[in-house]
GROMACS .gro file of N, CA and C in nm:
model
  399
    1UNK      N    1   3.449  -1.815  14.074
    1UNK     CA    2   3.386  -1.874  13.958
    1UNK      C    3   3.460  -1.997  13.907
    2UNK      N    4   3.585  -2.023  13.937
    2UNK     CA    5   3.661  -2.121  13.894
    2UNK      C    6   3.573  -2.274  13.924
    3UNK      N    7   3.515  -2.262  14.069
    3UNK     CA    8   3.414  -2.390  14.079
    3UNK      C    9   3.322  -2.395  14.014
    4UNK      N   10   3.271  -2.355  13.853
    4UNK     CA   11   3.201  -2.343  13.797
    4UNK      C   12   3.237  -2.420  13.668
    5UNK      N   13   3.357  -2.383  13.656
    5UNK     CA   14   3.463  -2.434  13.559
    5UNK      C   15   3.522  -2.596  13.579
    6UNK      N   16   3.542  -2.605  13.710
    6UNK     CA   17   3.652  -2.710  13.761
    6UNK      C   18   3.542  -2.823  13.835
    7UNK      N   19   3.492  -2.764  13.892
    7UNK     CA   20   3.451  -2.853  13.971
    7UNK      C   21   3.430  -2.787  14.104
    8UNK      N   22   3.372  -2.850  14.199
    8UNK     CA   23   3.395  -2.862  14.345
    8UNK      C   24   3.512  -2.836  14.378
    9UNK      N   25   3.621  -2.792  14.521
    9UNK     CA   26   3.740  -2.886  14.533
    9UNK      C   27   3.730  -3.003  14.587
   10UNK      N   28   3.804  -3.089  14.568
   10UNK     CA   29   3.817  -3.253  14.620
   10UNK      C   30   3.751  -3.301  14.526
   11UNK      N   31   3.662  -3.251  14.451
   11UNK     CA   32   3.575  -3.307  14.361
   11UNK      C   33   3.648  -3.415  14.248
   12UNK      N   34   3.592  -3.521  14.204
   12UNK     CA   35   3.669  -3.572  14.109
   12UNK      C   36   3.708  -3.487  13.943
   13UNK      N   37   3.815  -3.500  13.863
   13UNK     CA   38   3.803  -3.438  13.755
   13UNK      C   39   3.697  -3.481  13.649
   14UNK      N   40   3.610  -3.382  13.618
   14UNK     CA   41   3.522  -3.416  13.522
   14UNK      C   42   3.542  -3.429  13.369
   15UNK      N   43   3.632  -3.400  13.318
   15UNK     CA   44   3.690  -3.397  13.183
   15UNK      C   45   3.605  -3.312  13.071
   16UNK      N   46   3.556  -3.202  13.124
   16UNK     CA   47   3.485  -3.111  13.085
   16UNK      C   48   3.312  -3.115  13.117
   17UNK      N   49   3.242  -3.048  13.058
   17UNK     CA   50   3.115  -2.974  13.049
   17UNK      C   51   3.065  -3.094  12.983
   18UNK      N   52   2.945  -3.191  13.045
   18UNK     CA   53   2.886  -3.311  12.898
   18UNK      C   54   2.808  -3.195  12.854
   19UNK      N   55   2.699  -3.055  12.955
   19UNK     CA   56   2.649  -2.996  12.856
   19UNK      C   57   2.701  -2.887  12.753
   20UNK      N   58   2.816  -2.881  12.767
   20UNK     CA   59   2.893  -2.774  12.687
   20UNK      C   60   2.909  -2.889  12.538
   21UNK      N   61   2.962  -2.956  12.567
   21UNK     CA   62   3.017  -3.064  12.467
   21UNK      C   63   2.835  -3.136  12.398
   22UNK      N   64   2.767  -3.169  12.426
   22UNK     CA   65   2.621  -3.149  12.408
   22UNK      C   66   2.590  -3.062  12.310
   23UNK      N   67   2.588  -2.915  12.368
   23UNK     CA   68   2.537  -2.809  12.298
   23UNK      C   69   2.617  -2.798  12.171
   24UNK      N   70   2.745  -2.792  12.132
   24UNK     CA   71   2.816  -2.781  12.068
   24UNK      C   72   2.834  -2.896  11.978
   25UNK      N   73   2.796  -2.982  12.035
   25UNK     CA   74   2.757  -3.120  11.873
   25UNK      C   75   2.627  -3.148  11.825
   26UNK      N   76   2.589  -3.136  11.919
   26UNK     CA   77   2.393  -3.127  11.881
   26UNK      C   78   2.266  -3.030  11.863
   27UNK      N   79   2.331  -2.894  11.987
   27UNK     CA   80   2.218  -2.849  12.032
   27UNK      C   81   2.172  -2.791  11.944
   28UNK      N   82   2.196  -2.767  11.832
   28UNK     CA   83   2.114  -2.690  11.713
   28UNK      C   84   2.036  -2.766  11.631
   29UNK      N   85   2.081  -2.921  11.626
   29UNK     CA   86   1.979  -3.044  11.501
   29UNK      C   87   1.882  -3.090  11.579
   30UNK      N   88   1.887  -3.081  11.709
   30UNK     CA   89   1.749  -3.127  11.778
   30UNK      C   90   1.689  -3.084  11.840
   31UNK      N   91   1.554  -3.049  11.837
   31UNK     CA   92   1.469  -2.984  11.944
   31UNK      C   93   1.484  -2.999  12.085
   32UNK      N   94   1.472  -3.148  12.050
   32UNK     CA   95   1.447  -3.191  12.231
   32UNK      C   96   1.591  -3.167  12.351
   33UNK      N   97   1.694  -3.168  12.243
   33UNK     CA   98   1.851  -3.179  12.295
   33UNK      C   99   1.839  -3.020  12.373
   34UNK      N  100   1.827  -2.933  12.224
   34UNK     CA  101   1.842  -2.768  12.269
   34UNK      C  102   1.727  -2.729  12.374
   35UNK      N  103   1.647  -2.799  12.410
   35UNK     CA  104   1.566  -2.788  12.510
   35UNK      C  105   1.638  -2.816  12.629
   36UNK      N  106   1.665  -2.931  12.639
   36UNK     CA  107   1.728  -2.950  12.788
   36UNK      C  108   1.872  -2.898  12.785
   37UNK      N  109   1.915  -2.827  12.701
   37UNK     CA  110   2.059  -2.778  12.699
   37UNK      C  111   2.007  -2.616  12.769
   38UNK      N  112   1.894  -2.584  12.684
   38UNK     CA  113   1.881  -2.450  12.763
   38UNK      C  114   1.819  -2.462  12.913
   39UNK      N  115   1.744  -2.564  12.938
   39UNK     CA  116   1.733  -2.580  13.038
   39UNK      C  117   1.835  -2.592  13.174
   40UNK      N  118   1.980  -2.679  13.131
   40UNK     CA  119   2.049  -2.657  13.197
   40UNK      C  120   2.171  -2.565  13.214
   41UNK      N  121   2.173  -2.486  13.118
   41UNK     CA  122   2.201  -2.350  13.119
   41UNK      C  123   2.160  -2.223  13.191
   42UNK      N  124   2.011  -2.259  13.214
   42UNK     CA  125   1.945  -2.154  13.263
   42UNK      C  126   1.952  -2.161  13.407
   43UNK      N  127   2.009  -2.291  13.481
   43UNK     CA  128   2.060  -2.332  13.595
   43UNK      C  129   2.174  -2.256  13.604
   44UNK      N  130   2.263  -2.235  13.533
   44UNK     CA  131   2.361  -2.155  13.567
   44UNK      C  132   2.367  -2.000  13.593
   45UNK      N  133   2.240  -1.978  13.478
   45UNK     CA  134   2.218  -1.801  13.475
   45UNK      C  135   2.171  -1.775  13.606
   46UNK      N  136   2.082  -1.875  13.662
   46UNK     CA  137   2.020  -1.859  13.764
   46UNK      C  138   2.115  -1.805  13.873
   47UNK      N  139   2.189  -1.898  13.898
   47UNK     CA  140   2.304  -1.916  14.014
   47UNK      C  141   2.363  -1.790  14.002
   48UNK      N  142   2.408  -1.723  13.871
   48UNK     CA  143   2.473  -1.629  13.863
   48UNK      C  144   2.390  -1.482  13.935
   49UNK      N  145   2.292  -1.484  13.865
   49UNK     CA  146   2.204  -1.392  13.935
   49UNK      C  147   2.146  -1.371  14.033
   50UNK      N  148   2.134  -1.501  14.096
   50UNK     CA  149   2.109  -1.492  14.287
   50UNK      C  150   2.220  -1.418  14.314
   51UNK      N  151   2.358  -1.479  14.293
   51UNK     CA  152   2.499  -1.417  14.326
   51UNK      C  153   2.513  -1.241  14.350
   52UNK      N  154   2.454  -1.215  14.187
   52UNK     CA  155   2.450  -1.080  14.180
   52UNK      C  156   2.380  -1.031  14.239
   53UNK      N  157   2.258  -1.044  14.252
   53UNK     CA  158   2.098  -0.976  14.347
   53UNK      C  159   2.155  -0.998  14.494
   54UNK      N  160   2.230  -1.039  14.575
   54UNK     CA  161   2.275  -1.057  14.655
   54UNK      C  162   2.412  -0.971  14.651
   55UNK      N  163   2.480  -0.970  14.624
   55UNK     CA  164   2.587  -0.876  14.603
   55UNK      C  165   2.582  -0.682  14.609
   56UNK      N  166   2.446  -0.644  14.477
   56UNK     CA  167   2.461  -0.503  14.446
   56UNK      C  168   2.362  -0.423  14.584
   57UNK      N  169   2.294  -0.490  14.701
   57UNK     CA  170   2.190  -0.459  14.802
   57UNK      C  171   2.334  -0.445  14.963
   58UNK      N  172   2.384  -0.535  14.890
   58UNK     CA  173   2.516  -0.500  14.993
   58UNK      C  174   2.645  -0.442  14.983
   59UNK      N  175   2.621  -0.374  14.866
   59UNK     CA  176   2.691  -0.229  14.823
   59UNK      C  177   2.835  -0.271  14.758
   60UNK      N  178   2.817  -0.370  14.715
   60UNK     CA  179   2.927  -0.466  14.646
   60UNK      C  180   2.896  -0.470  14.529
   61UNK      N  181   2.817  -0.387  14.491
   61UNK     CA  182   2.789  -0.390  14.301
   61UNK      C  183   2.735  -0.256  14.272
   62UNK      N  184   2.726  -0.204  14.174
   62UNK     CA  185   2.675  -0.047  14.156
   62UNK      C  186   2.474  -0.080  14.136
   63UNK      N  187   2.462   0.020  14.205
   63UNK     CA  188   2.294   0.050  14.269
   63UNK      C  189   2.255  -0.009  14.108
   64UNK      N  190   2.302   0.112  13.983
   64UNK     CA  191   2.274   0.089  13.840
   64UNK      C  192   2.331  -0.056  13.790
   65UNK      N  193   2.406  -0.134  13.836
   65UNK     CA  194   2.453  -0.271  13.760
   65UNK      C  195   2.291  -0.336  13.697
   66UNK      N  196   2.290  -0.356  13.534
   66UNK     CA  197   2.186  -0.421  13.447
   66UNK      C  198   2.246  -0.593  13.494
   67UNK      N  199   2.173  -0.611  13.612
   67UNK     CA  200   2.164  -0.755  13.623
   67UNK      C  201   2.183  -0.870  13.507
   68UNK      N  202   2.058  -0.826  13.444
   68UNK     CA  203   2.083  -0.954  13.337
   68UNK      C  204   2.174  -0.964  13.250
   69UNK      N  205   2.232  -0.820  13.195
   69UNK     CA  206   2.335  -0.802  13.120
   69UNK      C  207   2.457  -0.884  13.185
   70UNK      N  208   2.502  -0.816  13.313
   70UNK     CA  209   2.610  -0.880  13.389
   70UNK      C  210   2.576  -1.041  13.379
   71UNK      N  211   2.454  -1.097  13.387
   71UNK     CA  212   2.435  -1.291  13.436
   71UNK      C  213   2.492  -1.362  13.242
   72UNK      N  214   2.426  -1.278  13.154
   72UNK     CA  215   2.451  -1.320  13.054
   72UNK      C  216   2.592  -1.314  12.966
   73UNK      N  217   2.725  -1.187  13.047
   73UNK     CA  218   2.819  -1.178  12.996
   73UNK      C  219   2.894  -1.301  13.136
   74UNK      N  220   2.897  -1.279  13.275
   74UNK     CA  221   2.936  -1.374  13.330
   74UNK      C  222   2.911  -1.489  13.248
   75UNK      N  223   2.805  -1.561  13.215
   75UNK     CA  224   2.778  -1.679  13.175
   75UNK      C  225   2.810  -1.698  13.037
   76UNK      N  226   2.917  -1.602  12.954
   76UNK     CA  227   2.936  -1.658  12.853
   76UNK      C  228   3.059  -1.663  12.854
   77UNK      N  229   3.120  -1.600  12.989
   77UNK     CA  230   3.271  -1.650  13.056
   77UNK      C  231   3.273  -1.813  13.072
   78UNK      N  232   3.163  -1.820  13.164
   78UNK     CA  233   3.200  -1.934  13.195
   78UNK      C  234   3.191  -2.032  13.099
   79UNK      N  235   3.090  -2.053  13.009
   79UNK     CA  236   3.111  -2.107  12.886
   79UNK      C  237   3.284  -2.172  12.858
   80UNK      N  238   3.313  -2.000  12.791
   80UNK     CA  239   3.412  -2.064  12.737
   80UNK      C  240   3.556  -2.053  12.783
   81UNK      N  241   3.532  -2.052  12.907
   81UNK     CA  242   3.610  -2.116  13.039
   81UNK      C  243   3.614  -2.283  13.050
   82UNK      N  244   3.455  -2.313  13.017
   82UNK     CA  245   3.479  -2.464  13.059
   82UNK      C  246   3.507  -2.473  12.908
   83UNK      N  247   3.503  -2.429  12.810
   83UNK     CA  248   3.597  -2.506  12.679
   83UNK      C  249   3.781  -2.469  12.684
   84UNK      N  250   3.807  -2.395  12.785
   84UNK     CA  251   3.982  -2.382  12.722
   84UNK      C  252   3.997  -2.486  12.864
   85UNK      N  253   3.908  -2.503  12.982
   85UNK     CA  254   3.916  -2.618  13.062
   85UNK      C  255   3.990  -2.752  12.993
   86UNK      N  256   3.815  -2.798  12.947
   86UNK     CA  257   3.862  -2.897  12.890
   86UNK      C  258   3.944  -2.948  12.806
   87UNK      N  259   4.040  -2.794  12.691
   87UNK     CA  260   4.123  -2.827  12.629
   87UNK      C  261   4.267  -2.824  12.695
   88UNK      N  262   4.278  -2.817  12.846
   88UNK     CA  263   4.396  -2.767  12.894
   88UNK      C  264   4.441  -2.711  12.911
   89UNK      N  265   4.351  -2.522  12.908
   89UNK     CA  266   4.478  -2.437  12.911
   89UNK      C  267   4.515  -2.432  13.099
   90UNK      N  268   4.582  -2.336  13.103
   90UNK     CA  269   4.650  -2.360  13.283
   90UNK      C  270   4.535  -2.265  13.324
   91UNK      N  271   4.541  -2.311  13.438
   91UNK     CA  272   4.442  -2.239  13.579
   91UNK      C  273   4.474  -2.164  13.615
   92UNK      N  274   4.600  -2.093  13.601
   92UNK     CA  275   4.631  -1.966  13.658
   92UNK      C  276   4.600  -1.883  13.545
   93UNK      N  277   4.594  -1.922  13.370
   93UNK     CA  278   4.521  -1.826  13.300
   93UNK      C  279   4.369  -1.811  13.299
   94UNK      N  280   4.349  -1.936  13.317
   94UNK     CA  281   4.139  -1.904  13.368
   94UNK      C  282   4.106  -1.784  13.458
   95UNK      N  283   4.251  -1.831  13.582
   95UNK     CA  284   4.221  -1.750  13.676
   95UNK      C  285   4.208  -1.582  13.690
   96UNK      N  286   4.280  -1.594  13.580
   96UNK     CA  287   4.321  -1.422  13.513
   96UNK      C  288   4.185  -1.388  13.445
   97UNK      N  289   4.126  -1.464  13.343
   97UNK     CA  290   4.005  -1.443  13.307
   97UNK      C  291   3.880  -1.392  13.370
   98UNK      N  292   3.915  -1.489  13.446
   98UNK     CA  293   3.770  -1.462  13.601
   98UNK      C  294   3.778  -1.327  13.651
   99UNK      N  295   3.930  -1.312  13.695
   99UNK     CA  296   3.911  -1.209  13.761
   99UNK      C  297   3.889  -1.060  13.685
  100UNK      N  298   3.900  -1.081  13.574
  100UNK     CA  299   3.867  -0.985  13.528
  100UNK      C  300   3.748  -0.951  13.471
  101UNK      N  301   3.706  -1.031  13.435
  101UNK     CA  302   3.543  -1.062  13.431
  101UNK      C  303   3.464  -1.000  13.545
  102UNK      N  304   3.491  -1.067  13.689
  102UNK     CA  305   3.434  -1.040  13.790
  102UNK      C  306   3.467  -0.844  13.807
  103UNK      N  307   3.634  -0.852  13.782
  103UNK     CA  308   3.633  -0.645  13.830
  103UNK      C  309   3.546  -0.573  13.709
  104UNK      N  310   3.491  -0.614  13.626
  104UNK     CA  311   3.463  -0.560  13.490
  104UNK      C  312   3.261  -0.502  13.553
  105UNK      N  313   3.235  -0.583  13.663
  105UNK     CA  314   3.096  -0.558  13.743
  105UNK      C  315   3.127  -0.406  13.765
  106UNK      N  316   3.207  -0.386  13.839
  106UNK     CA  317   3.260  -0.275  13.972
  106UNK      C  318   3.364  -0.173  13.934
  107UNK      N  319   3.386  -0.156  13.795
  107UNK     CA  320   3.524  -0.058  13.776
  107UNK      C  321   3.561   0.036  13.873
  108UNK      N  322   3.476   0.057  13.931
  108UNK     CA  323   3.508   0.211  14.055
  108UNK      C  324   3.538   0.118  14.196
  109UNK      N  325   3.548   0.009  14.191
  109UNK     CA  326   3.566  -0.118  14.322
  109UNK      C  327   3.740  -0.168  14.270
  110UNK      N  328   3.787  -0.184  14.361
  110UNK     CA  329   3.839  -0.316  14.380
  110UNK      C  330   3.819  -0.429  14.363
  111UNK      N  331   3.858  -0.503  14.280
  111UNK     CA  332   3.820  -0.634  14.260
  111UNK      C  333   3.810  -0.774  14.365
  112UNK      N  334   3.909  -0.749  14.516
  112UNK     CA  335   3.907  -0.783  14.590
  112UNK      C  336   3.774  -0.754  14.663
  113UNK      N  337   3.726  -0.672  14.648
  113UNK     CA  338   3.559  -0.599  14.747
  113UNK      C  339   3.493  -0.744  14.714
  114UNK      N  340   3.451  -0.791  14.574
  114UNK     CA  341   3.398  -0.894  14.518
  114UNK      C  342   3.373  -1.042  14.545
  115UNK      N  343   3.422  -1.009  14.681
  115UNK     CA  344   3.457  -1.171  14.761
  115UNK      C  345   3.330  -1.243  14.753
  116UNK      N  346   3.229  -1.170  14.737
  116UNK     CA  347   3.089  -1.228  14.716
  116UNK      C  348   3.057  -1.344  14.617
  117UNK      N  349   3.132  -1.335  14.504
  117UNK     CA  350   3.129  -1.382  14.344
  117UNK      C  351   3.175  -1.538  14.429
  118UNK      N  352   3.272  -1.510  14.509
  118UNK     CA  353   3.366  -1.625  14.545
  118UNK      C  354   3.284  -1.702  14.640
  119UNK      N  355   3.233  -1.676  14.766
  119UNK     CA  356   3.138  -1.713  14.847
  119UNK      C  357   3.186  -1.676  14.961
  120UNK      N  358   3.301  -1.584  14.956
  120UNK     CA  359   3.394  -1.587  15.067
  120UNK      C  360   3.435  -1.427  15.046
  121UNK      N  361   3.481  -1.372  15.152
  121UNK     CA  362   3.593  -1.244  15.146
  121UNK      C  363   3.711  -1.252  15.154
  122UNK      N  364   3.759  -1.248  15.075
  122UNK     CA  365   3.930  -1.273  15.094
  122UNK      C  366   4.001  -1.146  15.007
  123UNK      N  367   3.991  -1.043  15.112
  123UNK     CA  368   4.078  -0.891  15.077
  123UNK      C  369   4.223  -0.889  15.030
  124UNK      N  370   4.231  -0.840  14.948
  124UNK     CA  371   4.384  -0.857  14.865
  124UNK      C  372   4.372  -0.940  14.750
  125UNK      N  373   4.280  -1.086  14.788
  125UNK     CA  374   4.329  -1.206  14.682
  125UNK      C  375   4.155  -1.212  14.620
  126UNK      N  376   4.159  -1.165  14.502
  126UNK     CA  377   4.079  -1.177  14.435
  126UNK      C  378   4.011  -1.292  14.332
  127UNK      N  379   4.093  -1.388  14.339
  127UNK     CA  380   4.087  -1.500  14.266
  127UNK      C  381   3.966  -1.598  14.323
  128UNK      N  382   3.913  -1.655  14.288
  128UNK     CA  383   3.857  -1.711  14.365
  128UNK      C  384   3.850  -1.913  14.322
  129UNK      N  385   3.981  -1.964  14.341
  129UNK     CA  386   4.001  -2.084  14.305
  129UNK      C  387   3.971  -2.149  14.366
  130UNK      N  388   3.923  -2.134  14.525
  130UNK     CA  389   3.898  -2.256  14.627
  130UNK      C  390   3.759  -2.225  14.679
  131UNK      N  391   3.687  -2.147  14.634
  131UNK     CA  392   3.554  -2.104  14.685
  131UNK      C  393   3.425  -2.125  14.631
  132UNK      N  394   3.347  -2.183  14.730
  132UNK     CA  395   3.215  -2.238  14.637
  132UNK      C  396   3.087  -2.122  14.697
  133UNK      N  397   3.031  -2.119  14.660
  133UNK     CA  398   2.887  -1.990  14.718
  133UNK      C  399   2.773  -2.079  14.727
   0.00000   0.00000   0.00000
C-alpha cells in the first residue's frame, strides 16, 4: 500500500495528494470540487476492492471478510497516510501503519500470507514498500 501513499518507485516525488489537499480546503464549499473529489476517491476504493475480491477467493482473506467495510477502513488509511506523507513523518512509521492495517483483514493469518495487498508474495516480509499490484 505504500505505492499508494508515495508514489510509484522511480517515480518522481509528488509532494503530497493535490486530491487530499483539494478535499481538505475546498471539498465541502463547492459542489462541483466535492464532486470530482469523490469521484477521484472512488478510484481508489475501487482499486482497493478489486485487491480484496481477488484476495478472499484465493483463501487469503476470510470467506466472511465485509468487503466494503475492509475498502472503506483501508481507504481511510490511506488517506491519512498520504497526510503524515506529506507532512514528513518517516516511512518506516507508515510502514508500520500499513502493515497493520493490512494484518487487521486476516487476524487468524499471518500478515506475511497478504502478499496480495502488495502485488507480490514476499513470505516473512510483510511490508510492502516496493510493490505495485
Amino acid at each position: 500500500m505504500i505505492w499508494m501513499i508515495s508514489g510509484a518507485p522511480g517515480a518522481e516525488d509528488a509532494d503530497g495528494c493535490f486530491v487530499v489537499d483539494t478535499a481538505t480546503e475546498l471539498g465541502t464549499t463547492d459542489t462541483a470540487v466535492r464532486q470530482r473529489i469523490e469521484g477521484a476517491f472512488e478510484v481508489t476504493r475501487d482499486s482497493l476492492r478489486n485487491v480484496l475480491r481477488r484476495g478472499r477467493p484465493a483463501g487469503e482473506l476470510p470467506a466472511d471478510l465485509d468487503i466494503d467495510a475492509a475498502v472503506e477502513s483501508l481507504f481511510t488509511t490511506v488517506l491519512g497516510l498520504r497526510v503524515r506523507e506529506r507532512a514528513g513523518h518517516d516511512t518506516a512509521r507508515l510502514i508500520t501503519a500499513i502493515d497493520f492495517a493490512i494484518g487487521s483483514l486476516a487476524p487468524a493469518r499471518n500478515a506475511g500470507d497478504l502478499g496480495f495487498l502488495c502485488g507480490e508474495r514476499r513470505p516473512g516480509n510483510h511490508s510492502c514498500d516496493n510493490a505495485i499490484p
